[in-house]
mmCIF file of C-alpha atoms in Angstrom:
data_model
loop_
_atom_site.group_PDB
_atom_site.id
_atom_site.type_symbol
_atom_site.label_atom_id
_atom_site.label_comp_id
_atom_site.label_asym_id
_atom_site.label_seq_id
_atom_site.Cartn_x
_atom_site.Cartn_y
_atom_site.Cartn_z
ATOM 1 C CA UNK A 520 63.280 -69.754 37.572
ATOM 2 C CA UNK A 521 64.291 -71.128 34.327
ATOM 3 C CA UNK A 522 67.923 -72.522 34.280
ATOM 4 C CA UNK A 523 70.790 -71.267 32.101
ATOM 5 C CA UNK A 524 73.177 -73.341 30.300
ATOM 6 C CA UNK A 525 75.771 -74.870 32.223
ATOM 7 C CA UNK A 526 78.535 -74.076 29.887
ATOM 8 C CA UNK A 527 78.702 -71.332 26.892
ATOM 9 C CA UNK A 528 78.342 -72.053 23.595
ATOM 10 C CA UNK A 529 80.726 -71.789 20.764
ATOM 11 C CA UNK A 530 79.587 -69.965 17.528
ATOM 12 C CA UNK A 531 79.641 -73.458 15.780
ATOM 13 C CA UNK A 532 77.331 -75.201 18.367
ATOM 14 C CA UNK A 533 74.354 -74.572 16.601
ATOM 15 C CA UNK A 534 72.186 -77.623 17.677
ATOM 16 C CA UNK A 535 72.861 -77.555 21.376
ATOM 17 C CA UNK A 536 69.796 -77.829 23.546
ATOM 18 C CA UNK A 537 69.090 -78.285 27.168
ATOM 19 C CA UNK A 538 66.151 -79.668 28.904
ATOM 20 C CA UNK A 539 64.689 -76.956 31.330
ATOM 21 C CA UNK A 540 62.716 -77.809 34.390
ATOM 22 C CA UNK A 541 58.773 -76.926 33.919
ATOM 23 C CA UNK A 542 58.474 -75.344 37.379
ATOM 24 C CA UNK A 543 56.153 -72.357 37.922
ATOM 25 C CA UNK A 544 57.551 -68.854 38.507
ATOM 26 C CA UNK A 545 56.881 -66.982 41.676
ATOM 27 C CA UNK A 546 53.282 -66.229 42.270
ATOM 28 C CA UNK A 547 51.946 -63.398 39.932
ATOM 29 C CA UNK A 548 50.325 -60.430 41.491
ATOM 30 C CA UNK A 549 46.852 -60.430 39.347
ATOM 31 C CA UNK A 550 45.920 -57.502 37.537
ATOM 32 C CA UNK A 551 42.259 -56.750 38.081
ATOM 33 C CA UNK A 552 39.533 -57.227 37.198
ATOM 34 C CA UNK A 553 40.939 -60.463 35.613
ATOM 35 C CA UNK A 554 41.270 -63.444 38.209
ATOM 36 C CA UNK A 555 44.561 -64.195 39.497
ATOM 37 C CA UNK A 556 45.751 -68.122 38.770
ATOM 38 C CA UNK A 557 43.628 -70.445 40.620
ATOM 39 C CA UNK A 558 46.850 -72.394 41.610
ATOM 40 C CA UNK A 559 49.864 -74.099 40.494
ATOM 41 C CA UNK A 560 50.605 -75.714 37.236
ATOM 42 C CA UNK A 561 51.198 -79.199 36.730
ATOM 43 C CA UNK A 562 54.637 -80.417 37.311
ATOM 44 C CA UNK A 563 56.955 -81.197 34.135
ATOM 45 C CA UNK A 564 56.655 -84.949 33.367
ATOM 46 C CA UNK A 565 59.974 -86.227 34.171
ATOM 47 C CA UNK A 566 59.940 -88.992 31.110
ATOM 48 C CA UNK A 567 59.821 -86.062 28.292
ATOM 49 C CA UNK A 568 62.930 -86.002 26.621
ATOM 50 C CA UNK A 569 64.304 -82.934 25.563
ATOM 51 C CA UNK A 570 63.783 -81.782 22.087
ATOM 52 C CA UNK A 571 61.006 -84.178 21.602
ATOM 53 C CA UNK A 572 58.513 -81.613 20.560
ATOM 54 C CA UNK A 573 55.628 -83.186 22.844
ATOM 55 C CA UNK A 574 52.908 -80.778 23.607
ATOM 56 C CA UNK A 575 52.283 -82.318 27.113
ATOM 57 C CA UNK A 576 52.126 -85.387 28.925
ATOM 58 C CA UNK A 577 48.384 -85.703 28.864
ATOM 59 C CA UNK A 578 48.442 -86.307 25.391
ATOM 60 C CA UNK A 579 50.516 -89.538 25.972
ATOM 61 C CA UNK A 580 47.770 -90.648 28.208
ATOM 62 C CA UNK A 581 45.163 -89.941 25.368
ATOM 63 C CA UNK A 582 43.850 -86.812 26.994
ATOM 64 C CA UNK A 583 42.819 -84.118 24.508
ATOM 65 C CA UNK A 584 45.380 -81.280 24.009
ATOM 66 C CA UNK A 585 44.503 -78.033 25.329
ATOM 67 C CA UNK A 586 42.632 -79.672 28.318
ATOM 68 C CA UNK A 587 44.633 -79.586 31.843
ATOM 69 C CA UNK A 588 45.897 -83.110 33.112
ATOM 70 C CA UNK A 589 44.939 -83.890 36.586
ATOM 71 C CA UNK A 590 45.797 -81.978 39.242
ATOM 72 C CA UNK A 591 45.538 -78.890 37.315
ATOM 73 C CA UNK A 592 42.654 -76.201 37.809
ATOM 74 C CA UNK A 593 39.334 -77.364 37.609
ATOM 75 C CA UNK A 594 38.581 -74.981 34.572
ATOM 76 C CA UNK A 595 38.617 -75.925 31.101
ATOM 77 C CA UNK A 596 41.518 -74.854 29.227
ATOM 78 C CA UNK A 597 40.168 -72.540 26.482
ATOM 79 C CA UNK A 598 39.500 -75.365 23.287
ATOM 80 C CA UNK A 599 40.763 -72.819 20.728
ATOM 81 C CA UNK A 600 44.046 -72.040 22.182
ATOM 82 C CA UNK A 601 47.402 -73.171 20.575
ATOM 83 C CA UNK A 602 49.114 -76.381 21.156
ATOM 84 C CA UNK A 603 52.674 -75.236 21.171
ATOM 85 C CA UNK A 604 54.796 -72.102 20.906
ATOM 86 C CA UNK A 605 58.147 -70.964 20.184
ATOM 87 C CA UNK A 606 59.498 -68.248 22.315
ATOM 88 C CA UNK A 607 61.691 -66.442 19.913
ATOM 89 C CA UNK A 608 64.421 -63.611 20.194
ATOM 90 C CA UNK A 609 66.731 -62.276 17.562
ATOM 91 C CA UNK A 610 69.396 -59.541 17.868
ATOM 92 C CA UNK A 611 70.254 -57.680 14.483
ATOM 93 C CA UNK A 612 72.661 -55.425 12.805
ATOM 94 C CA UNK A 613 69.870 -52.957 12.751
ATOM 95 C CA UNK A 614 66.115 -52.178 12.117
ATOM 96 C CA UNK A 615 65.577 -51.889 8.377
ATOM 97 C CA UNK A 616 64.435 -54.629 5.848
ATOM 98 C CA UNK A 617 68.213 -55.099 4.798
ATOM 99 C CA UNK A 618 69.537 -55.750 8.164
ATOM 100 C CA UNK A 619 70.783 -58.964 9.398
ATOM 101 C CA UNK A 620 70.067 -61.347 12.201
ATOM 102 C CA UNK A 621 73.522 -62.075 14.542
ATOM 103 C CA UNK A 622 72.028 -64.220 17.161
ATOM 104 C CA UNK A 623 68.849 -66.105 17.555
ATOM 105 C CA UNK A 624 67.431 -67.995 20.556
ATOM 106 C CA UNK A 625 64.271 -70.230 20.557
ATOM 107 C CA UNK A 626 62.622 -71.760 23.922
ATOM 108 C CA UNK A 627 59.911 -74.765 22.774
ATOM 109 C CA UNK A 628 56.758 -74.531 24.896
ATOM 110 C CA UNK A 629 53.997 -76.974 25.088
ATOM 111 C CA UNK A 630 50.260 -75.868 25.318
ATOM 112 C CA UNK A 631 50.234 -74.715 28.592
ATOM 113 C CA UNK A 632 53.483 -72.936 28.295
ATOM 114 C CA UNK A 633 55.956 -75.312 30.233
ATOM 115 C CA UNK A 634 59.295 -75.202 28.645
ATOM 116 C CA UNK A 635 60.293 -78.233 26.759
ATOM 117 C CA UNK A 636 63.917 -77.118 25.350
ATOM 118 C CA UNK A 637 66.002 -74.174 24.473
ATOM 119 C CA UNK A 638 68.585 -73.537 21.494
ATOM 120 C CA UNK A 639 70.743 -70.782 20.984
ATOM 121 C CA UNK A 640 72.939 -69.451 17.833
ATOM 122 C CA UNK A 641 75.162 -67.092 16.533
ATOM 123 C CA UNK A 642 74.861 -66.004 13.009
ATOM 124 C CA UNK A 643 77.530 -64.404 10.638
ATOM 125 C CA UNK A 644 75.491 -61.542 9.211
ATOM 126 C CA UNK A 645 77.931 -61.092 6.283
ATOM 127 C CA UNK A 646 78.334 -57.317 7.392
ATOM 128 C CA UNK A 647 79.286 -55.096 9.775
ATOM 129 C CA UNK A 648 77.366 -56.129 13.059
ATOM 130 C CA UNK A 649 75.797 -52.951 13.539
ATOM 131 C CA UNK A 650 75.118 -51.748 17.029
ATOM 132 C CA UNK A 651 77.708 -53.393 19.117
ATOM 133 C CA UNK A 652 76.815 -51.242 22.119
ATOM 134 C CA UNK A 653 73.411 -52.962 22.363
ATOM 135 C CA UNK A 654 73.973 -56.533 21.363
ATOM 136 C CA UNK A 655 77.584 -56.970 22.499
ATOM 137 C CA UNK A 656 78.299 -59.142 19.553
ATOM 138 C CA UNK A 657 81.603 -57.732 17.517
ATOM 139 C CA UNK A 658 83.252 -58.851 14.208
ATOM 140 C CA UNK A 659 85.757 -61.361 15.567
ATOM 141 C CA UNK A 660 82.917 -62.862 17.951
ATOM 142 C CA UNK A 661 80.945 -63.607 14.936
ATOM 143 C CA UNK A 662 84.025 -64.432 12.504
ATOM 144 C CA UNK A 663 83.383 -68.146 12.619
ATOM 145 C CA UNK A 664 79.698 -68.356 13.301
ATOM 146 C CA UNK A 665 77.563 -70.256 11.029
ATOM 147 C CA UNK A 666 75.543 -68.493 7.857
ATOM 148 C CA UNK A 667 71.812 -68.300 8.046
ATOM 149 C CA UNK A 668 71.460 -71.081 5.542
ATOM 150 C CA UNK A 669 73.540 -73.418 7.620
ATOM 151 C CA UNK A 670 71.294 -73.028 10.832
ATOM 152 C CA UNK A 671 67.962 -72.929 8.813
ATOM 153 C CA UNK A 672 67.206 -76.437 9.149
ATOM 154 C CA UNK A 673 67.677 -76.744 12.589
ATOM 155 C CA UNK A 674 65.577 -73.137 12.945
ATOM 156 C CA UNK A 675 62.863 -74.758 10.956
ATOM 157 C CA UNK A 676 62.630 -77.681 13.217
ATOM 158 C CA UNK A 677 62.146 -75.638 16.168
ATOM 159 C CA UNK A 678 59.527 -73.193 14.703
ATOM 160 C CA UNK A 679 57.490 -75.645 12.432
ATOM 161 C CA UNK A 680 53.664 -76.252 13.805
ATOM 162 C CA UNK A 681 54.043 -73.680 16.832
ATOM 163 C CA UNK A 682 52.936 -70.056 17.241
ATOM 164 C CA UNK A 683 55.756 -67.837 17.334
ATOM 165 C CA UNK A 684 55.819 -65.604 20.519
ATOM 166 C CA UNK A 685 58.012 -62.440 20.880
ATOM 167 C CA UNK A 686 58.162 -59.378 22.101
ATOM 168 C CA UNK A 687 57.138 -56.792 19.370
ATOM 169 C CA UNK A 688 56.539 -60.139 17.403
ATOM 170 C CA UNK A 689 56.102 -58.341 14.060
ATOM 171 C CA UNK A 690 60.026 -57.200 14.158
ATOM 172 C CA UNK A 691 61.425 -60.992 15.025
ATOM 173 C CA UNK A 692 58.916 -62.309 12.517
ATOM 174 C CA UNK A 693 59.951 -60.119 9.730
ATOM 175 C CA UNK A 694 63.683 -60.487 10.299
ATOM 176 C CA UNK A 695 63.220 -64.194 10.464
ATOM 177 C CA UNK A 696 60.960 -64.227 7.142
ATOM 178 C CA UNK A 697 63.498 -62.095 5.259
ATOM 179 C CA UNK A 698 66.644 -64.212 6.241
ATOM 180 C CA UNK A 699 64.538 -67.453 5.202
ATOM 181 C CA UNK A 700 63.871 -65.311 1.873
ATOM 182 C CA UNK A 701 67.494 -64.598 1.282
ATOM 183 C CA UNK A 702 68.459 -68.496 1.766
ATOM 184 C CA UNK A 703 65.718 -69.243 -0.759
ATOM 185 C CA UNK A 704 63.498 -70.602 1.737
ATOM 186 C CA UNK A 705 60.123 -70.021 3.254
ATOM 187 C CA UNK A 706 59.633 -69.327 7.227
ATOM 188 C CA UNK A 707 57.796 -72.137 8.786
ATOM 189 C CA UNK A 708 55.480 -69.883 10.830
ATOM 190 C CA UNK A 709 51.826 -69.110 10.297
ATOM 191 C CA UNK A 710 50.800 -67.459 13.220
ATOM 192 C CA UNK A 711 52.442 -65.207 15.793
ATOM 193 C CA UNK A 712 51.600 -63.808 19.333
ATOM 194 C CA UNK A 713 53.284 -60.473 20.556
ATOM 195 C CA UNK A 714 53.591 -60.352 24.341
ATOM 196 C CA UNK A 715 53.172 -56.488 24.308
ATOM 197 C CA UNK A 716 49.454 -56.867 22.886
ATOM 198 C CA UNK A 717 48.818 -59.935 25.361
ATOM 199 C CA UNK A 718 49.943 -57.752 28.049
ATOM 200 C CA UNK A 719 47.756 -54.824 27.249
ATOM 201 C CA UNK A 720 44.677 -57.471 26.594
ATOM 202 C CA UNK A 721 45.221 -58.804 30.435
ATOM 203 C CA UNK A 722 45.347 -55.125 31.415
ATOM 204 C CA UNK A 723 48.393 -55.602 33.553
ATOM 205 C CA UNK A 724 49.427 -52.408 35.342
ATOM 206 C CA UNK A 725 52.616 -51.747 33.612
ATOM 207 C CA UNK A 726 54.484 -48.328 33.597
ATOM 208 C CA UNK A 727 55.330 -49.359 29.726
ATOM 209 C CA UNK A 728 55.557 -51.990 27.447
ATOM 210 C CA UNK A 729 59.083 -52.765 27.821
ATOM 211 C CA UNK A 730 60.352 -56.287 28.543
ATOM 212 C CA UNK A 731 62.094 -54.983 31.692
ATOM 213 C CA UNK A 732 58.653 -53.890 33.181
ATOM 214 C CA UNK A 733 57.074 -57.089 32.384
ATOM 215 C CA UNK A 734 59.903 -59.080 33.924
ATOM 216 C CA UNK A 735 59.391 -56.733 37.067
ATOM 217 C CA UNK A 736 56.111 -57.595 37.139
ATOM 218 C CA UNK A 737 56.323 -61.126 37.208
ATOM 219 C CA UNK A 738 59.325 -61.438 39.280
ATOM 220 C CA UNK A 739 61.530 -62.326 36.657
ATOM 221 C CA UNK A 740 65.361 -61.754 36.603
ATOM 222 C CA UNK A 741 66.980 -60.062 33.521
ATOM 223 C CA UNK A 742 70.682 -61.218 33.760
ATOM 224 C CA UNK A 743 71.780 -59.954 30.100
ATOM 225 C CA UNK A 744 69.288 -57.506 28.266
ATOM 226 C CA UNK A 745 69.789 -57.530 24.589
ATOM 227 C CA UNK A 746 71.290 -60.830 24.574
ATOM 228 C CA UNK A 747 69.058 -63.345 22.458
ATOM 229 C CA UNK A 748 69.386 -66.268 24.845
ATOM 230 C CA UNK A 749 68.486 -64.462 28.015
ATOM 231 C CA UNK A 750 65.865 -62.255 26.463
ATOM 232 C CA UNK A 751 64.094 -65.589 25.315
ATOM 233 C CA UNK A 752 64.408 -67.196 28.670
ATOM 234 C CA UNK A 753 63.086 -64.209 30.349
ATOM 235 C CA UNK A 754 60.214 -63.969 27.510
ATOM 236 C CA UNK A 755 59.376 -67.667 28.371
ATOM 237 C CA UNK A 756 58.990 -67.296 32.137
ATOM 238 C CA UNK A 757 56.652 -64.289 31.450
ATOM 239 C CA UNK A 758 54.758 -65.713 28.973
ATOM 240 C CA UNK A 759 53.736 -68.976 30.904
ATOM 241 C CA UNK A 760 51.979 -67.003 33.955
ATOM 242 C CA UNK A 761 50.392 -64.718 31.182
ATOM 243 C CA UNK A 762 49.097 -67.588 29.123
ATOM 244 C CA UNK A 763 47.571 -69.056 32.132
ATOM 245 C CA UNK A 764 45.911 -65.695 33.386
ATOM 246 C CA UNK A 765 44.521 -65.245 29.791
ATOM 247 C CA UNK A 766 43.201 -69.090 30.049
ATOM 248 C CA UNK A 767 41.540 -68.683 33.277
ATOM 249 C CA UNK A 768 39.651 -65.296 32.308
ATOM 250 C CA UNK A 769 38.782 -67.103 28.805
ATOM 251 C CA UNK A 770 40.375 -64.395 27.045
ATOM 252 C CA UNK A 771 40.836 -64.545 23.298
ATOM 253 C CA UNK A 772 44.765 -64.436 22.556
ATOM 254 C CA UNK A 773 45.828 -61.793 20.214
ATOM 255 C CA UNK A 774 47.061 -64.100 17.663
ATOM 256 C CA UNK A 775 47.813 -62.711 14.023
ATOM 257 C CA UNK A 776 48.422 -64.300 10.887
ATOM 258 C CA UNK A 777 52.078 -64.441 9.183
ATOM 259 C CA UNK A 778 52.335 -63.846 5.542
ATOM 260 C CA UNK A 779 55.243 -65.992 4.155
ATOM 261 C CA UNK A 780 57.638 -63.687 2.402
ATOM 262 C CA UNK A 781 57.317 -64.697 -1.387
ATOM 263 C CA UNK A 782 59.100 -61.942 -3.095
ATOM 264 C CA UNK A 783 62.178 -60.463 -1.960
ATOM 265 C CA UNK A 784 65.191 -58.095 -3.459
ATOM 266 C CA UNK A 785 68.339 -57.178 -1.787
ATOM 267 C CA UNK A 786 68.889 -53.709 -2.017
ATOM 268 C CA UNK A 787 72.186 -51.481 -1.078
ATOM 269 C CA UNK A 788 71.403 -48.251 0.637
ATOM 270 C CA UNK A 789 70.912 -45.086 -1.574
ATOM 271 C CA UNK A 790 73.869 -42.789 -1.615
ATOM 272 C CA UNK A 791 76.229 -45.514 -0.244
ATOM 273 C CA UNK A 792 79.692 -46.018 -2.225
ATOM 274 C CA UNK A 793 81.725 -48.435 -0.333
ATOM 275 C CA UNK A 794 81.364 -51.907 1.235
ATOM 276 C CA UNK A 795 83.568 -54.337 3.227
ATOM 277 C CA UNK A 796 84.251 -58.306 3.032
ATOM 278 C CA UNK A 797 81.988 -60.286 5.551
ATOM 279 C CA UNK A 798 83.342 -60.755 8.932
ATOM 280 C CA UNK A 799 83.854 -64.368 8.456
ATOM 281 C CA UNK A 800 85.677 -64.091 5.239
ATOM 282 C CA UNK A 801 82.897 -65.821 3.181
ATOM 283 C CA UNK A 802 83.491 -63.460 0.371
ATOM 284 C CA UNK A 803 80.081 -61.688 0.086
ATOM 285 C CA UNK A 804 80.381 -57.824 -0.747
ATOM 286 C CA UNK A 805 78.434 -56.191 1.664
ATOM 287 C CA UNK A 806 77.468 -52.627 2.834
ATOM 288 C CA UNK A 807 79.605 -51.298 5.729
ATOM 289 C CA UNK A 808 77.353 -48.418 7.314
ATOM 290 C CA UNK A 809 74.498 -49.207 9.882
ATOM 291 C CA UNK A 810 71.588 -47.917 7.562
ATOM 292 C CA UNK A 811 69.492 -45.015 8.228
ATOM 293 C CA UNK A 812 65.740 -44.844 7.721
ATOM 294 C CA UNK A 813 64.787 -45.239 4.105
ATOM 295 C CA UNK A 814 63.207 -42.084 2.850
ATOM 296 C CA UNK A 815 61.131 -42.036 -0.460
ATOM 297 C CA UNK A 816 60.170 -39.357 -2.387
ATOM 298 C CA UNK A 817 56.782 -37.711 -2.494
ATOM 299 C CA UNK A 818 54.420 -37.924 -5.230
ATOM 300 C CA UNK A 819 54.729 -34.917 -7.790
ATOM 301 C CA UNK A 820 51.057 -35.066 -8.131
ATOM 302 C CA UNK A 821 48.230 -33.430 -5.792
ATOM 303 C CA UNK A 822 46.150 -35.559 -3.691
ATOM 304 C CA UNK A 823 42.882 -36.567 -5.257
ATOM 305 C CA UNK A 824 41.422 -37.930 -1.959
ATOM 306 C CA UNK A 825 40.337 -41.421 -0.631
ATOM 307 C CA UNK A 826 40.343 -44.477 -2.617
ATOM 308 C CA UNK A 827 36.672 -45.693 -3.429
ATOM 309 C CA UNK A 828 35.882 -49.112 -3.326
ATOM 310 C CA UNK A 829 35.168 -50.613 -6.509
ATOM 311 C CA UNK A 830 37.096 -47.824 -8.189
ATOM 312 C CA UNK A 831 40.846 -47.416 -9.345
ATOM 313 C CA UNK A 832 43.851 -46.238 -7.851
ATOM 314 C CA UNK A 833 44.666 -42.610 -8.756
ATOM 315 C CA UNK A 834 48.188 -41.048 -9.012
ATOM 316 C CA UNK A 835 48.979 -38.831 -6.103
ATOM 317 C CA UNK A 836 46.892 -40.966 -3.442
ATOM 318 C CA UNK A 837 48.370 -41.193 -0.379
ATOM 319 C CA UNK A 838 48.745 -44.638 0.829
ATOM 320 C CA UNK A 839 49.946 -46.517 3.989
ATOM 321 C CA UNK A 840 51.151 -49.862 4.927
ATOM 322 C CA UNK A 841 50.750 -51.726 7.990
ATOM 323 C CA UNK A 842 51.898 -55.227 9.319
ATOM 324 C CA UNK A 843 53.838 -57.944 7.090
ATOM 325 C CA UNK A 844 53.417 -58.630 3.520
ATOM 326 C CA UNK A 845 54.182 -61.300 1.322
ATOM 327 C CA UNK A 846 56.204 -59.060 -1.109
ATOM 328 C CA UNK A 847 58.872 -57.159 0.611
ATOM 329 C CA UNK A 848 57.623 -54.172 1.987
ATOM 330 C CA UNK A 849 60.366 -52.049 0.017
ATOM 331 C CA UNK A 850 59.135 -53.606 -3.084
ATOM 332 C CA UNK A 851 55.846 -52.616 -2.320
ATOM 333 C CA UNK A 852 56.667 -49.100 -1.592
ATOM 334 C CA UNK A 853 59.079 -48.775 -4.644
ATOM 335 C CA UNK A 854 56.074 -49.781 -6.863
ATOM 336 C CA UNK A 855 53.555 -47.511 -5.633
ATOM 337 C CA UNK A 856 56.216 -44.643 -5.948
ATOM 338 C CA UNK A 857 56.626 -45.727 -9.523
ATOM 339 C CA UNK A 858 53.063 -45.673 -10.224
ATOM 340 C CA UNK A 859 52.832 -42.087 -9.023
ATOM 341 C CA UNK A 860 51.346 -42.836 -5.683
ATOM 342 C CA UNK A 861 52.617 -41.091 -2.369
ATOM 343 C CA UNK A 862 53.730 -43.800 0.529
ATOM 344 C CA UNK A 863 52.794 -42.036 3.594
ATOM 345 C CA UNK A 864 54.747 -43.297 6.834
ATOM 346 C CA UNK A 865 51.307 -42.717 8.911
ATOM 347 C CA UNK A 866 47.716 -42.394 8.874
ATOM 348 C CA UNK A 867 45.947 -38.999 8.862
ATOM 349 C CA UNK A 868 42.887 -37.723 7.869
ATOM 350 C CA UNK A 869 44.387 -37.106 4.106
ATOM 351 C CA UNK A 870 45.442 -40.826 4.011
ATOM 352 C CA UNK A 871 43.473 -42.258 0.763
ATOM 353 C CA UNK A 872 44.242 -45.753 1.615
ATOM 354 C CA UNK A 873 45.743 -48.295 3.878
ATOM 355 C CA UNK A 874 47.046 -51.491 3.078
ATOM 356 C CA UNK A 875 47.123 -54.671 5.713
ATOM 357 C CA UNK A 876 46.603 -58.163 5.898
ATOM 358 C CA UNK A 877 45.861 -57.910 9.471
ATOM 359 C CA UNK A 878 42.923 -55.544 9.682
ATOM 360 C CA UNK A 879 41.817 -56.463 13.022
ATOM 361 C CA UNK A 880 45.290 -55.888 14.300
ATOM 362 C CA UNK A 881 45.506 -53.268 17.417
ATOM 363 C CA UNK A 882 48.274 -51.060 15.605
ATOM 364 C CA UNK A 883 48.307 -47.672 15.792
ATOM 365 C CA UNK A 884 47.779 -47.410 11.715
ATOM 366 C CA UNK A 885 44.619 -49.635 12.062
ATOM 367 C CA UNK A 886 43.307 -47.598 14.654
ATOM 368 C CA UNK A 887 43.808 -44.378 13.383
ATOM 369 C CA UNK A 888 42.518 -45.399 10.084
ATOM 370 C CA UNK A 889 39.233 -46.572 11.643
ATOM 371 C CA UNK A 890 38.936 -43.301 13.525
ATOM 372 C CA UNK A 891 39.439 -41.176 10.158
ATOM 373 C CA UNK A 892 37.214 -43.691 7.978
ATOM 374 C CA UNK A 893 40.201 -44.515 5.835
ATOM 375 C CA UNK A 894 39.571 -47.413 3.349
ATOM 376 C CA UNK A 895 41.342 -50.242 4.230
ATOM 377 C CA UNK A 896 42.096 -53.184 1.913
ATOM 378 C CA UNK A 897 44.595 -56.271 1.910
ATOM 379 C CA UNK A 898 47.822 -56.779 -0.269
ATOM 380 C CA UNK A 899 46.560 -59.055 -2.916
ATOM 381 C CA UNK A 900 43.931 -56.290 -3.828
ATOM 382 C CA UNK A 901 46.265 -53.528 -3.763
ATOM 383 C CA UNK A 902 48.714 -55.563 -5.892
ATOM 384 C CA UNK A 903 45.540 -56.053 -8.327
ATOM 385 C CA UNK A 904 44.785 -52.263 -8.341
ATOM 386 C CA UNK A 905 48.455 -51.577 -8.885
ATOM 387 C CA UNK A 906 47.943 -52.996 -12.439
ATOM 388 C CA UNK A 907 45.760 -50.362 -13.737
ATOM 389 C CA UNK A 908 46.515 -46.740 -11.836
ATOM 390 C CA UNK A 909 44.574 -43.813 -13.123
ATOM 391 C CA UNK A 910 46.656 -40.655 -14.493
ATOM 392 C CA UNK A 911 46.270 -37.629 -12.330
ATOM 393 C CA UNK A 912 44.263 -34.711 -13.505
ATOM 394 C CA UNK A 913 46.885 -32.108 -13.020
ATOM 395 C CA UNK A 914 50.570 -32.000 -14.311
ATOM 396 C CA UNK A 915 53.157 -32.742 -11.680
ATOM 397 C CA UNK A 916 53.661 -30.252 -9.024
ATOM 398 C CA UNK A 917 57.241 -28.912 -9.385
ATOM 399 C CA UNK A 918 57.704 -28.499 -5.759
ATOM 400 C CA UNK A 919 57.270 -31.883 -4.988
ATOM 401 C CA UNK A 920 53.592 -32.990 -4.317
ATOM 402 C CA UNK A 921 50.578 -31.959 -2.581
ATOM 403 C CA UNK A 922 48.389 -33.051 0.321
#
């Protein structure tokens, strides 16, 4: 198993890192019909320095990254697999787009999943920490923690040039992207890999997609659930045998593109009347509540049916969004409502259009859109169509819309 730090970090120790051994986890039980790993992975290179970011000792010997070094299984490692990964976990004040990160951990892995180093930090969210009963981080614990802009440079160094790996990766990615956007920066991530999607692709015999179920399957001990550092450690241990199993089966990794967040607007929750100073005393006036789900008004116009490719959007059309977008989702939704469209939370046979930048993603909305024959376009095409939305044929429905 991977080793924990010998001593806990103080909130301001945001650059601490510790080399970890690259030893294999306990032998895994293969998920038929995929083959079991043919043998143990190569041992970690003792000459590797912590935090160096090198992908594999074979690279120093002139061997092409992605090919197992001497002593590894004879099968060739898939040439199209990434050369480096960053296993990430973030804990947050909530689940909405205006929530904040309170802690983050990154384990850097080489091309074959061996751990290079790890990093952990608390983050002052400048607001109420939210569900303390989940992540265990109180106002007092976060009071002297650094703000996100203060750890952004170190975070960037650990993510840059790597595939972001996370459990339910779209959530971690979007929380990270929003924090960078608030700081006036762009997150240095271009691809992500979700361990839930990988487990499904490997057809692992799991009762559900929870991290605890994956940990039990691979014999990894969870020591503190919903702790960013421990969750990232567990995920790193899980990912290595999963990656090797995928490689030996010649499976395609479920990699998805990450859309940089280029337009962001901080919004206070509707109906809120009060606020509070940030827990660290940084002076920012923030909202007190752990925000509920955002509810948008329905379109007052009747649903004219599906969007026809090459045509115009029409007031009353039901539009659903899936995946991450370069314009913050709340802004896209608000613009759609202002134009007279209906923003749908799910896809049904009444949905006029699905907007997604990942049409091949195995999400529920994409799958249902294919089943119903719902037209699918990307964000750029949607923004272009939003310039000229056709007026509805009928007057607004006083009861709040139809279809």
